Amino acid sequence: MILALETSCDETAAAVLDGGRVLSSVVSSQAALHERYGGVVPEIASRRHLELVGPVVREALEEAGVRLDGVERVAVTQGPGLVGALLVGLSAAKAIAWAARLPLVPVDHLEGHVASLYVEPDPLEPPFLCLLASGGHTLLLAVRERGSSERLGTTLDDAAGEAFDKGARLLGLGYPGGAEIDRLAQEGDPRAFAFPVARVPGLDFSFSGLKTALLYAVRDLGEEETARRRADLAASYQDAIVRALAGRAREAAERTGLETIAVVGGVAANSALRAALPDARFAPLSLCTDNAAMIASAARFTPAVPCPGYLSLDAYASLS
Ligand code: KG4
Ligand code: ZN
């Protein structure tokens, strides 16, 4: 029985897992709080986590019908993410674990995303090629056993989710914009505009040129015409991101000989990406964007630190 906390960005989340079974997964999103700034403001996020972490943990335990004395391990995201935000979750997890004299499992956020594939009712067995596409990262990973992965490629500039969010901003949509582009694109023509897919060597990605191409297209069309053709712009822009992600994932699978492609992270919720990789395994929709169930899932395959050795653990901001 694992209680997990996740506060790496702007979602305050707690979950209880019994083995691979999700008993509860509570996510309190701060998106509305950050929307007026067009992105996450780190200090505001930390303060909000501080207010929410207690109630969210309580709700997760209640929903699961589990009391703290029924919990065997506490898990928490240690990094990467916003360091102030991470520290709120880490401190809360330390306090809960210490109060109940439980071991603590520090979890890497990215391993957490991969572990969203390991929950019931249809857990995935390695080996597989994993495309991790979120607001902060775009990675291709070879996963040969649970709990570890080999990095094959990454983005040289923006993450895929970041490209969606920046594109949405250029089109005058809300934040975060991935889901809005997804929705709007269903009414548009993906071949209306020819946006380029950057060709970078190896298995890496690059999305900053694409964002610039959209910026120029919007500028050339002017305000009125952009508004009229917003759905076509969204569909074409999304198509370019999806082509890059799906193409590279297939290439990586071929090169490594890994037959199964799996997709995790916020962008795994994208319907065009799901359509472009019909044979791939996608994380359950509710576990694509940040949540604590995936952190608890990863904790099953990560060594625990016994009490009280974890009290000196620190958060880390960037990719190890
Ligand atoms: O995994 P996540 O919650 O946060 C990070 O760890 O970064 O991913 C959030 C990202 C945002 O950039 C958001 O725009 C994107 O996932 N996203 C989507 C969709 N839903 C969320 N992008 C494309 N299509 C979607 N349906
Ligand atoms: Zn994430």
mmCIF file of C-alpha atoms and ligand atoms in Angstrom:
data_model
loop_
_atom_site.group_PDB
_atom_site.id
_atom_site.type_symbol
_atom_site.label_atom_id
_atom_site.label_comp_id
_atom_site.label_asym_id
_atom_site.label_seq_id
_atom_site.Cartn_x
_atom_site.Cartn_y
_atom_site.Cartn_z
ATOM 1 C CA MET A 1 0.000 0.000 0.000
ATOM 2 C CA ILE A 2 1.710 3.182 -1.226
ATOM 3 C CA LEU A 3 0.732 6.820 -0.645
ATOM 4 C CA ALA A 4 2.332 9.123 -3.233
ATOM 5 C CA LEU A 5 2.642 12.895 -3.612
ATOM 6 C CA GLU A 6 3.449 14.888 -6.763
ATOM 7 C CA THR A 7 4.063 18.656 -6.831
ATOM 8 C CA SER A 8 6.703 19.163 -9.537
ATOM 9 C CA CYS A 9 4.832 21.818 -11.533
ATOM 10 C CA ASP A 10 1.317 23.234 -11.214
ATOM 11 C CA GLU A 11 -0.631 20.139 -10.204
ATOM 12 C CA THR A 12 -0.979 19.247 -6.525
ATOM 13 C CA ALA A 13 -1.574 15.488 -6.543
ATOM 14 C CA ALA A 14 -1.827 12.556 -4.155
ATOM 15 C CA ALA A 15 -2.730 8.921 -4.795
ATOM 16 C CA VAL A 16 -3.006 5.581 -3.041
ATOM 17 C CA LEU A 17 -2.024 2.380 -4.839
ATOM 18 C CA ASP A 18 -2.492 -1.174 -3.648
ATOM 19 C CA GLY A 19 0.080 -3.008 -5.761
ATOM 20 C CA GLY A 20 -0.743 -1.973 -9.331
ATOM 21 C CA ARG A 21 -4.322 -1.048 -8.445
ATOM 22 C CA VAL A 22 -5.172 2.662 -8.200
ATOM 23 C CA LEU A 23 -7.396 3.123 -5.138
ATOM 24 C CA SER A 24 -7.482 6.898 -5.483
ATOM 25 C CA SER A 25 -5.830 9.599 -7.590
ATOM 26 C CA VAL A 26 -6.575 13.189 -6.653
ATOM 27 C CA VAL A 27 -5.269 16.004 -8.851
ATOM 28 C CA SER A 28 -5.845 19.645 -8.043
ATOM 29 C CA SER A 29 -4.798 21.709 -11.047
ATOM 30 C CA GLN A 30 -3.651 25.285 -10.627
ATOM 31 C CA ALA A 31 -3.988 25.990 -14.378
ATOM 32 C CA ALA A 32 -6.666 28.647 -13.866
ATOM 33 C CA LEU A 33 -4.395 30.448 -11.409
ATOM 34 C CA HIS A 34 -1.547 30.700 -13.928
ATOM 35 C CA GLU A 35 -3.612 31.279 -17.080
ATOM 36 C CA ARG A 36 -3.486 35.080 -16.970
ATOM 37 C CA TYR A 37 0.327 34.898 -17.048
ATOM 38 C CA GLY A 38 0.388 32.495 -20.036
ATOM 39 C CA GLY A 39 2.514 30.031 -18.104
ATOM 40 C CA VAL A 40 3.349 28.707 -14.658
ATOM 41 C CA VAL A 41 4.688 31.300 -12.202
ATOM 42 C CA PRO A 42 6.997 29.259 -9.911
ATOM 43 C CA GLU A 43 6.493 31.249 -6.712
ATOM 44 C CA ILE A 44 2.709 31.262 -7.070
ATOM 45 C CA ALA A 45 2.820 27.503 -7.700
ATOM 46 C CA SER A 46 4.843 26.841 -4.524
ATOM 47 C CA ARG A 47 2.479 28.863 -2.349
ATOM 48 C CA ARG A 48 -0.578 27.172 -3.786
ATOM 49 C CA HIS A 49 0.976 23.705 -3.254
ATOM 50 C CA LEU A 50 1.484 24.642 0.373
ATOM 51 C CA GLU A 51 -2.235 25.416 0.746
ATOM 52 C CA LEU A 52 -3.419 22.351 -1.155
ATOM 53 C CA VAL A 53 -1.071 19.544 -0.160
ATOM 54 C CA GLY A 54 -2.761 18.746 3.172
ATOM 55 C CA PRO A 55 -6.354 18.610 1.864
ATOM 56 C CA VAL A 56 -5.309 16.704 -1.288
ATOM 57 C CA VAL A 57 -3.498 13.990 0.717
ATOM 58 C CA ARG A 58 -6.446 13.710 3.085
ATOM 59 C CA GLU A 59 -8.850 13.368 0.167
ATOM 60 C CA ALA A 60 -6.699 10.664 -1.471
ATOM 61 C CA LEU A 61 -6.660 8.603 1.741
ATOM 62 C CA GLU A 62 -10.387 9.090 2.270
ATOM 63 C CA GLU A 63 -11.292 8.151 -1.293
ATOM 64 C CA ALA A 64 -9.140 5.032 -1.023
ATOM 65 C CA GLY A 65 -10.714 4.150 2.306
ATOM 66 C CA VAL A 66 -7.235 3.824 3.812
ATOM 67 C CA ARG A 67 -5.856 5.292 7.018
ATOM 68 C CA LEU A 68 -2.265 6.346 7.440
ATOM 69 C CA ASP A 69 -1.572 3.293 9.611
ATOM 70 C CA GLY A 70 -2.564 1.133 6.627
ATOM 71 C CA VAL A 71 0.078 2.735 4.397
ATOM 72 C CA GLU A 72 3.358 0.818 4.002
ATOM 73 C CA ARG A 73 5.461 3.305 2.034
ATOM 74 C CA VAL A 74 5.301 6.992 1.147
ATOM 75 C CA ALA A 75 6.510 8.034 -2.323
ATOM 76 C CA VAL A 76 7.231 11.501 -3.650
ATOM 77 C CA THR A 77 8.560 13.216 -6.768
ATOM 78 C CA GLN A 78 12.121 14.377 -6.058
ATOM 79 C CA GLY A 79 12.755 15.995 -9.481
ATOM 80 C CA PRO A 80 13.024 17.259 -12.140
ATOM 81 C CA GLY A 81 10.671 20.230 -11.883
ATOM 82 C CA LEU A 82 10.306 23.615 -10.225
ATOM 83 C CA VAL A 83 12.490 23.343 -7.174
ATOM 84 C CA GLY A 84 10.260 25.398 -4.848
ATOM 85 C CA ALA A 85 7.216 23.370 -5.910
ATOM 86 C CA LEU A 86 9.075 20.066 -5.467
ATOM 87 C CA LEU A 87 10.217 21.058 -1.979
ATOM 88 C CA VAL A 88 6.616 21.443 -0.792
ATOM 89 C CA GLY A 89 5.758 17.856 -1.769
ATOM 90 C CA LEU A 90 9.071 16.474 -0.544
ATOM 91 C CA SER A 91 8.772 18.179 2.855
ATOM 92 C CA ALA A 92 5.169 17.048 3.264
ATOM 93 C CA ALA A 93 6.075 13.457 2.298
ATOM 94 C CA LYS A 94 9.020 13.440 4.720
ATOM 95 C CA ALA A 95 6.767 14.690 7.523
ATOM 96 C CA ILE A 96 4.050 12.103 6.835
ATOM 97 C CA ALA A 97 6.577 9.261 6.522
ATOM 98 C CA TRP A 98 8.497 10.295 9.611
ATOM 99 C CA ALA A 99 5.373 10.719 11.728
ATOM 100 C CA ALA A 100 4.339 7.144 10.893
ATOM 101 C CA ARG A 101 7.964 5.833 10.884
ATOM 102 C CA LEU A 102 7.523 4.649 7.291
ATOM 103 C CA PRO A 103 10.150 4.298 4.565
ATOM 104 C CA LEU A 104 10.175 6.978 1.839
ATOM 105 C CA VAL A 105 10.639 6.368 -1.897
ATOM 106 C CA PRO A 106 12.087 9.336 -3.830
ATOM 107 C CA VAL A 107 10.834 9.057 -7.431
ATOM 108 C CA ASP A 108 12.125 10.645 -10.633
ATOM 109 C CA HIS A 109 9.220 12.434 -12.345
ATOM 110 C CA LEU A 110 10.131 11.003 -15.759
ATOM 111 C CA GLU A 111 10.298 7.438 -14.441
ATOM 112 C CA GLY A 112 6.887 8.260 -13.002
ATOM 113 C CA HIS A 113 5.488 9.062 -16.459
ATOM 114 C CA VAL A 114 6.875 5.750 -17.788
ATOM 115 C CA ALA A 115 5.328 3.898 -14.833
ATOM 116 C CA SER A 116 1.858 5.191 -15.789
ATOM 117 C CA LEU A 117 1.966 2.167 -18.140
ATOM 118 C CA TYR A 118 2.294 -0.301 -15.249
ATOM 119 C CA VAL A 119 -1.056 0.193 -13.534
ATOM 120 C CA GLU A 120 -3.998 -2.233 -13.646
ATOM 121 C CA PRO A 121 -6.115 -3.325 -15.464
ATOM 122 C CA ASP A 122 -3.745 -3.621 -18.418
ATOM 123 C CA PRO A 123 -0.146 -3.200 -17.233
ATOM 124 C CA LEU A 124 2.570 -3.176 -19.919
ATOM 125 C CA GLU A 125 5.584 -5.486 -19.646
ATOM 126 C CA PRO A 126 8.984 -4.276 -20.900
ATOM 127 C CA PRO A 127 10.774 -4.319 -23.231
ATOM 128 C CA PHE A 128 9.341 -1.347 -25.134
ATOM 129 C CA LEU A 129 10.318 1.900 -26.786
ATOM 130 C CA CYS A 130 8.853 4.808 -24.846
ATOM 131 C CA LEU A 131 8.063 8.249 -26.228
ATOM 132 C CA LEU A 132 7.709 10.651 -23.296
ATOM 133 C CA ALA A 133 6.177 13.932 -24.465
ATOM 134 C CA SER A 134 5.151 16.476 -21.836
ATOM 135 C CA GLY A 135 5.250 20.183 -21.176
ATOM 136 C CA GLY A 136 8.786 19.958 -19.837
ATOM 137 C CA HIS A 137 10.373 17.068 -21.753
ATOM 138 C CA THR A 138 10.457 15.151 -25.009
ATOM 139 C CA LEU A 139 12.400 11.927 -24.729
ATOM 140 C CA LEU A 140 12.814 8.619 -26.493
ATOM 141 C CA LEU A 141 13.652 5.874 -23.999
ATOM 142 C CA ALA A 142 14.529 2.220 -24.338
ATOM 143 C CA VAL A 143 12.822 0.477 -21.420
ATOM 144 C CA ARG A 144 14.136 -3.044 -20.939
ATOM 145 C CA GLU A 145 13.035 -3.532 -17.339
ATOM 146 C CA ARG A 146 10.763 -1.721 -14.928
ATOM 147 C CA GLY A 147 12.461 0.994 -12.903
ATOM 148 C CA SER A 148 15.144 1.999 -15.392
ATOM 149 C CA SER A 149 15.487 3.301 -18.940
ATOM 150 C CA GLU A 150 18.129 4.250 -21.486
ATOM 151 C CA ARG A 151 17.862 7.680 -23.073
ATOM 152 C CA LEU A 152 18.044 7.533 -26.891
ATOM 153 C CA GLY A 153 17.026 11.054 -27.877
ATOM 154 C CA THR A 154 15.667 14.319 -26.557
ATOM 155 C CA THR A 155 14.626 17.749 -27.761
ATOM 156 C CA LEU A 156 17.330 20.270 -28.622
ATOM 157 C CA ASP A 157 15.066 23.204 -27.727
ATOM 158 C CA ASP A 158 11.339 23.256 -26.837
ATOM 159 C CA ALA A 159 9.448 20.245 -25.482
ATOM 160 C CA ALA A 160 6.502 18.974 -27.556
ATOM 161 C CA GLY A 161 3.955 20.156 -24.979
ATOM 162 C CA GLU A 162 5.700 23.518 -24.834
ATOM 163 C CA ALA A 163 5.376 23.740 -28.636
ATOM 164 C CA PHE A 164 1.637 23.074 -28.296
ATOM 165 C CA ASP A 165 1.337 25.706 -25.556
ATOM 166 C CA LYS A 166 3.325 28.355 -27.456
ATOM 167 C CA GLY A 167 1.372 27.634 -30.649
ATOM 168 C CA ALA A 168 -1.896 27.977 -28.745
ATOM 169 C CA ARG A 169 -0.757 31.343 -27.433
ATOM 170 C CA LEU A 170 0.030 32.556 -30.970
ATOM 171 C CA LEU A 171 -3.473 31.479 -31.990
ATOM 172 C CA GLY A 172 -5.038 33.338 -29.077
ATOM 173 C CA LEU A 173 -6.109 30.181 -27.218
ATOM 174 C CA GLY A 174 -5.941 29.620 -23.452
ATOM 175 C CA TYR A 175 -3.201 28.058 -21.330
ATOM 176 C CA PRO A 176 -2.255 25.218 -21.301
ATOM 177 C CA GLY A 177 -3.067 25.033 -24.980
ATOM 178 C CA GLY A 178 -2.410 21.423 -26.013
ATOM 179 C CA ALA A 179 -5.921 20.196 -25.348
ATOM 180 C CA GLU A 180 -7.431 23.313 -26.989
ATOM 181 C CA ILE A 181 -5.388 22.855 -30.173
ATOM 182 C CA ASP A 182 -6.426 19.191 -30.165
ATOM 183 C CA ARG A 183 -10.109 20.179 -29.962
ATOM 184 C CA LEU A 184 -9.935 22.998 -32.521
ATOM 185 C CA ALA A 185 -7.863 20.894 -34.967
ATOM 186 C CA GLN A 186 -10.736 18.443 -35.368
ATOM 187 C CA GLU A 187 -12.593 21.111 -37.374
ATOM 188 C CA GLY A 188 -9.515 22.039 -39.442
ATOM 189 C CA ASP A 189 -7.546 20.736 -42.430
ATOM 190 C CA PRO A 190 -4.076 19.427 -41.460
ATOM 191 C CA ARG A 191 -2.868 20.012 -45.031
ATOM 192 C CA ALA A 192 -4.014 23.638 -45.260
ATOM 193 C CA PHE A 193 -0.605 24.992 -44.260
ATOM 194 C CA ALA A 194 2.774 23.338 -44.908
ATOM 195 C CA PHE A 195 4.620 23.632 -41.612
ATOM 196 C CA PRO A 196 8.096 22.087 -41.588
ATOM 197 C CA VAL A 197 9.267 19.159 -39.463
ATOM 198 C CA ALA A 198 12.819 19.962 -38.366
ATOM 199 C CA ARG A 199 15.402 17.433 -39.515
ATOM 200 C CA VAL A 200 17.987 16.993 -36.765
ATOM 201 C CA PRO A 201 20.558 14.214 -36.649
ATOM 202 C CA GLY A 202 20.200 11.069 -34.545
ATOM 203 C CA LEU A 203 17.012 10.512 -32.593
ATOM 204 C CA ASP A 204 16.619 14.064 -31.299
ATOM 205 C CA PHE A 205 13.812 16.572 -31.827
ATOM 206 C CA SER A 206 13.600 20.309 -32.485
ATOM 207 C CA PHE A 207 10.394 22.344 -32.285
ATOM 208 C CA SER A 208 11.518 25.962 -32.119
ATOM 209 C CA GLY A 209 11.568 26.414 -35.938
ATOM 210 C CA LEU A 210 7.987 25.215 -36.160
ATOM 211 C CA LYS A 211 6.856 27.802 -33.641
ATOM 212 C CA THR A 212 8.575 30.511 -35.698
ATOM 213 C CA ALA A 213 6.858 29.233 -38.868
ATOM 214 C CA LEU A 214 3.479 29.615 -37.164
ATOM 215 C CA LEU A 215 4.427 33.081 -35.960
ATOM 216 C CA TYR A 216 5.198 34.145 -39.563
ATOM 217 C CA ALA A 217 2.018 32.533 -40.904
ATOM 218 C CA VAL A 218 -0.093 34.397 -38.354
ATOM 219 C CA ARG A 219 1.707 37.646 -39.128
ATOM 220 C CA ASP A 220 1.224 37.224 -42.908
ATOM 221 C CA LEU A 221 -2.463 36.358 -42.594
ATOM 222 C CA GLY A 222 -3.317 39.289 -40.354
ATOM 223 C CA GLU A 223 -5.711 39.300 -37.446
ATOM 224 C CA GLU A 224 -9.010 38.778 -39.271
ATOM 225 C CA GLU A 225 -7.817 36.037 -41.606
ATOM 226 C CA THR A 226 -6.021 34.267 -38.720
ATOM 227 C CA ALA A 227 -9.266 34.224 -36.747
ATOM 228 C CA ARG A 228 -11.144 32.848 -39.767
ATOM 229 C CA ARG A 229 -8.581 30.102 -40.405
ATOM 230 C CA ARG A 230 -7.725 29.280 -36.793
ATOM 231 C CA ALA A 231 -8.899 25.656 -37.068
ATOM 232 C CA ASP A 232 -6.788 25.049 -40.208
ATOM 233 C CA LEU A 233 -3.763 26.635 -38.536
ATOM 234 C CA ALA A 234 -4.256 24.504 -35.410
ATOM 235 C CA ALA A 235 -4.692 21.309 -37.459
ATOM 236 C CA SER A 236 -1.628 21.966 -39.634
ATOM 237 C CA TYR A 237 0.536 22.964 -36.674
ATOM 238 C CA GLN A 238 -0.541 19.906 -34.684
ATOM 239 C CA ASP A 239 0.089 17.705 -37.715
ATOM 240 C CA ALA A 240 3.720 18.883 -37.897
ATOM 241 C CA ILE A 241 4.327 18.089 -34.209
ATOM 242 C CA VAL A 242 2.622 14.703 -34.523
ATOM 243 C CA ARG A 243 4.613 13.802 -37.670
ATOM 244 C CA ALA A 244 7.867 14.572 -35.823
ATOM 245 C CA LEU A 245 6.903 12.561 -32.736
ATOM 246 C CA ALA A 246 5.432 9.556 -34.544
ATOM 247 C CA GLY A 247 8.217 9.476 -37.161
ATOM 248 C CA ARG A 248 11.032 9.546 -34.626
ATOM 249 C CA ALA A 249 9.335 6.994 -32.363
ATOM 250 C CA ARG A 250 9.047 4.571 -35.304
ATOM 251 C CA GLU A 251 12.664 5.218 -36.296
ATOM 252 C CA ALA A 252 13.846 4.545 -32.723
ATOM 253 C CA ALA A 253 11.817 1.332 -32.535
ATOM 254 C CA GLU A 254 13.373 0.131 -35.773
ATOM 255 C CA ARG A 255 16.917 0.997 -34.703
ATOM 256 C CA THR A 256 16.646 -0.680 -31.319
ATOM 257 C CA GLY A 257 14.581 -3.638 -32.468
ATOM 258 C CA LEU A 258 12.007 -2.858 -29.769
ATOM 259 C CA GLU A 259 8.687 -3.968 -31.190
ATOM 260 C CA THR A 260 6.294 -2.190 -28.845
ATOM 261 C CA ILE A 261 6.004 1.609 -28.909
ATOM 262 C CA ALA A 262 4.501 3.221 -25.805
ATOM 263 C CA VAL A 263 3.581 6.889 -25.361
ATOM 264 C CA VAL A 264 3.331 8.746 -22.030
ATOM 265 C CA GLY A 265 3.154 12.345 -20.748
ATOM 266 C CA GLY A 266 0.630 15.131 -21.292
ATOM 267 C CA VAL A 267 0.945 15.056 -25.083
ATOM 268 C CA ALA A 268 0.015 11.342 -25.080
ATOM 269 C CA ALA A 269 -3.539 12.612 -24.591
ATOM 270 C CA ASN A 270 -3.453 14.104 -28.102
ATOM 271 C CA SER A 271 -6.003 12.468 -30.396
ATOM 272 C CA ALA A 272 -4.018 13.028 -33.619
ATOM 273 C CA LEU A 273 -0.945 11.381 -32.059
ATOM 274 C CA ARG A 274 -3.110 8.448 -30.980
ATOM 275 C CA ALA A 275 -4.411 8.165 -34.552
ATOM 276 C CA ALA A 276 -0.885 8.403 -36.036
ATOM 277 C CA LEU A 277 0.374 5.504 -33.904
ATOM 278 C CA PRO A 278 -2.565 3.088 -33.960
ATOM 279 C CA ASP A 279 -0.499 0.093 -32.806
ATOM 280 C CA ALA A 280 1.212 1.921 -29.939
ATOM 281 C CA ARG A 281 0.355 1.581 -26.266
ATOM 282 C CA PHE A 282 -0.775 4.876 -24.750
ATOM 283 C CA ALA A 283 -0.870 5.696 -21.044
ATOM 284 C CA PRO A 284 -4.445 5.716 -19.674
ATOM 285 C CA LEU A 285 -5.954 9.152 -20.441
ATOM 286 C CA SER A 286 -6.345 10.057 -16.757
ATOM 287 C CA LEU A 287 -2.642 9.334 -16.173
ATOM 288 C CA CYS A 288 -1.161 11.274 -19.146
ATOM 289 C CA THR A 289 -0.882 14.684 -17.497
ATOM 290 C CA ASP A 290 0.815 14.982 -14.104
ATOM 291 C CA ASN A 291 -0.648 12.863 -11.317
ATOM 292 C CA ALA A 292 0.528 10.966 -8.245
ATOM 293 C CA ALA A 293 -0.727 7.503 -9.252
ATOM 294 C CA MET A 294 2.163 7.263 -11.733
ATOM 295 C CA ILE A 295 4.595 8.252 -8.944
ATOM 296 C CA ALA A 296 3.222 5.496 -6.688
ATOM 297 C CA SER A 297 3.476 3.094 -9.616
ATOM 298 C CA ALA A 298 7.159 3.972 -10.155
ATOM 299 C CA ALA A 299 7.795 3.631 -6.413
ATOM 300 C CA ARG A 300 7.025 -0.092 -6.692
ATOM 301 C CA PHE A 301 10.222 -0.430 -8.748
ATOM 302 C CA THR A 302 12.416 2.107 -6.934
ATOM 303 C CA PRO A 303 14.457 1.428 -3.753
ATOM 304 C CA ALA A 304 12.961 2.891 -0.561
ATOM 305 C CA VAL A 305 15.025 4.883 1.950
ATOM 306 C CA PRO A 306 14.449 3.648 5.513
ATOM 307 C CA CYS A 307 13.329 5.985 8.306
ATOM 308 C CA PRO A 308 14.869 8.472 9.149
ATOM 309 C CA GLY A 309 17.629 8.481 6.457
ATOM 310 C CA TYR A 310 15.427 10.371 3.995
ATOM 311 C CA LEU A 311 15.155 13.512 6.115
ATOM 312 C CA SER A 312 18.282 14.908 4.429
ATOM 313 C CA LEU A 313 17.059 14.257 0.836
ATOM 314 C CA ASP A 314 16.961 17.301 -1.443
ATOM 315 C CA ALA A 315 14.934 18.073 -4.570
ATOM 316 C CA TYR A 316 16.626 18.470 -7.969
ATOM 317 C CA ALA A 317 15.457 20.866 -10.671
ATOM 318 C CA SER A 318 16.843 19.423 -13.897
ATOM 319 C CA LEU A 319 17.276 16.152 -15.762
ATOM 320 C CA SER A 320 19.927 14.040 -14.039
HETATM 321 O O1 KG4 B 1 2.928 15.739 -18.369
HETATM 322 P P1 KG4 B 1 2.388 17.099 -18.174
HETATM 323 O O2 KG4 B 1 1.139 17.256 -17.349
HETATM 324 O O3 KG4 B 1 3.413 18.070 -17.514
HETATM 325 C C1 KG4 B 1 4.811 17.982 -17.570
HETATM 326 O O4 KG4 B 1 5.381 17.095 -16.893
HETATM 327 O O5 KG4 B 1 5.358 18.814 -18.296
HETATM 328 O O6 KG4 B 1 2.147 17.703 -19.612
HETATM 329 C C2 KG4 B 1 1.532 18.927 -19.818
HETATM 330 C C3 KG4 B 1 1.576 19.254 -21.312
HETATM 331 C C4 KG4 B 1 1.129 20.667 -21.629
HETATM 332 O O7 KG4 B 1 2.111 21.258 -22.447
HETATM 333 C C5 KG4 B 1 -0.181 20.470 -22.376
HETATM 334 O O8 KG4 B 1 -0.442 21.466 -23.339
HETATM 335 C C6 KG4 B 1 0.029 19.120 -23.026
HETATM 336 O O9 KG4 B 1 0.715 18.366 -22.047
HETATM 337 N N1 KG4 B 1 -1.248 18.470 -23.394
HETATM 338 C C7 KG4 B 1 -1.610 18.183 -24.671
HETATM 339 C C8 KG4 B 1 -2.912 17.618 -24.611
HETATM 340 N N2 KG4 B 1 -3.290 17.566 -23.305
HETATM 341 C C9 KG4 B 1 -2.256 18.080 -22.569
HETATM 342 N N3 KG4 B 1 -0.969 18.388 -25.835
HETATM 343 C C10 KG4 B 1 -1.596 17.999 -26.959
HETATM 344 N N4 KG4 B 1 -2.830 17.463 -26.989
HETATM 345 C C11 KG4 B 1 -3.524 17.242 -25.853
HETATM 346 N N5 KG4 B 1 -4.752 16.700 -25.904
HETATM 347 ZN ZN ZN B 2 5.000 15.506 -16.131
#
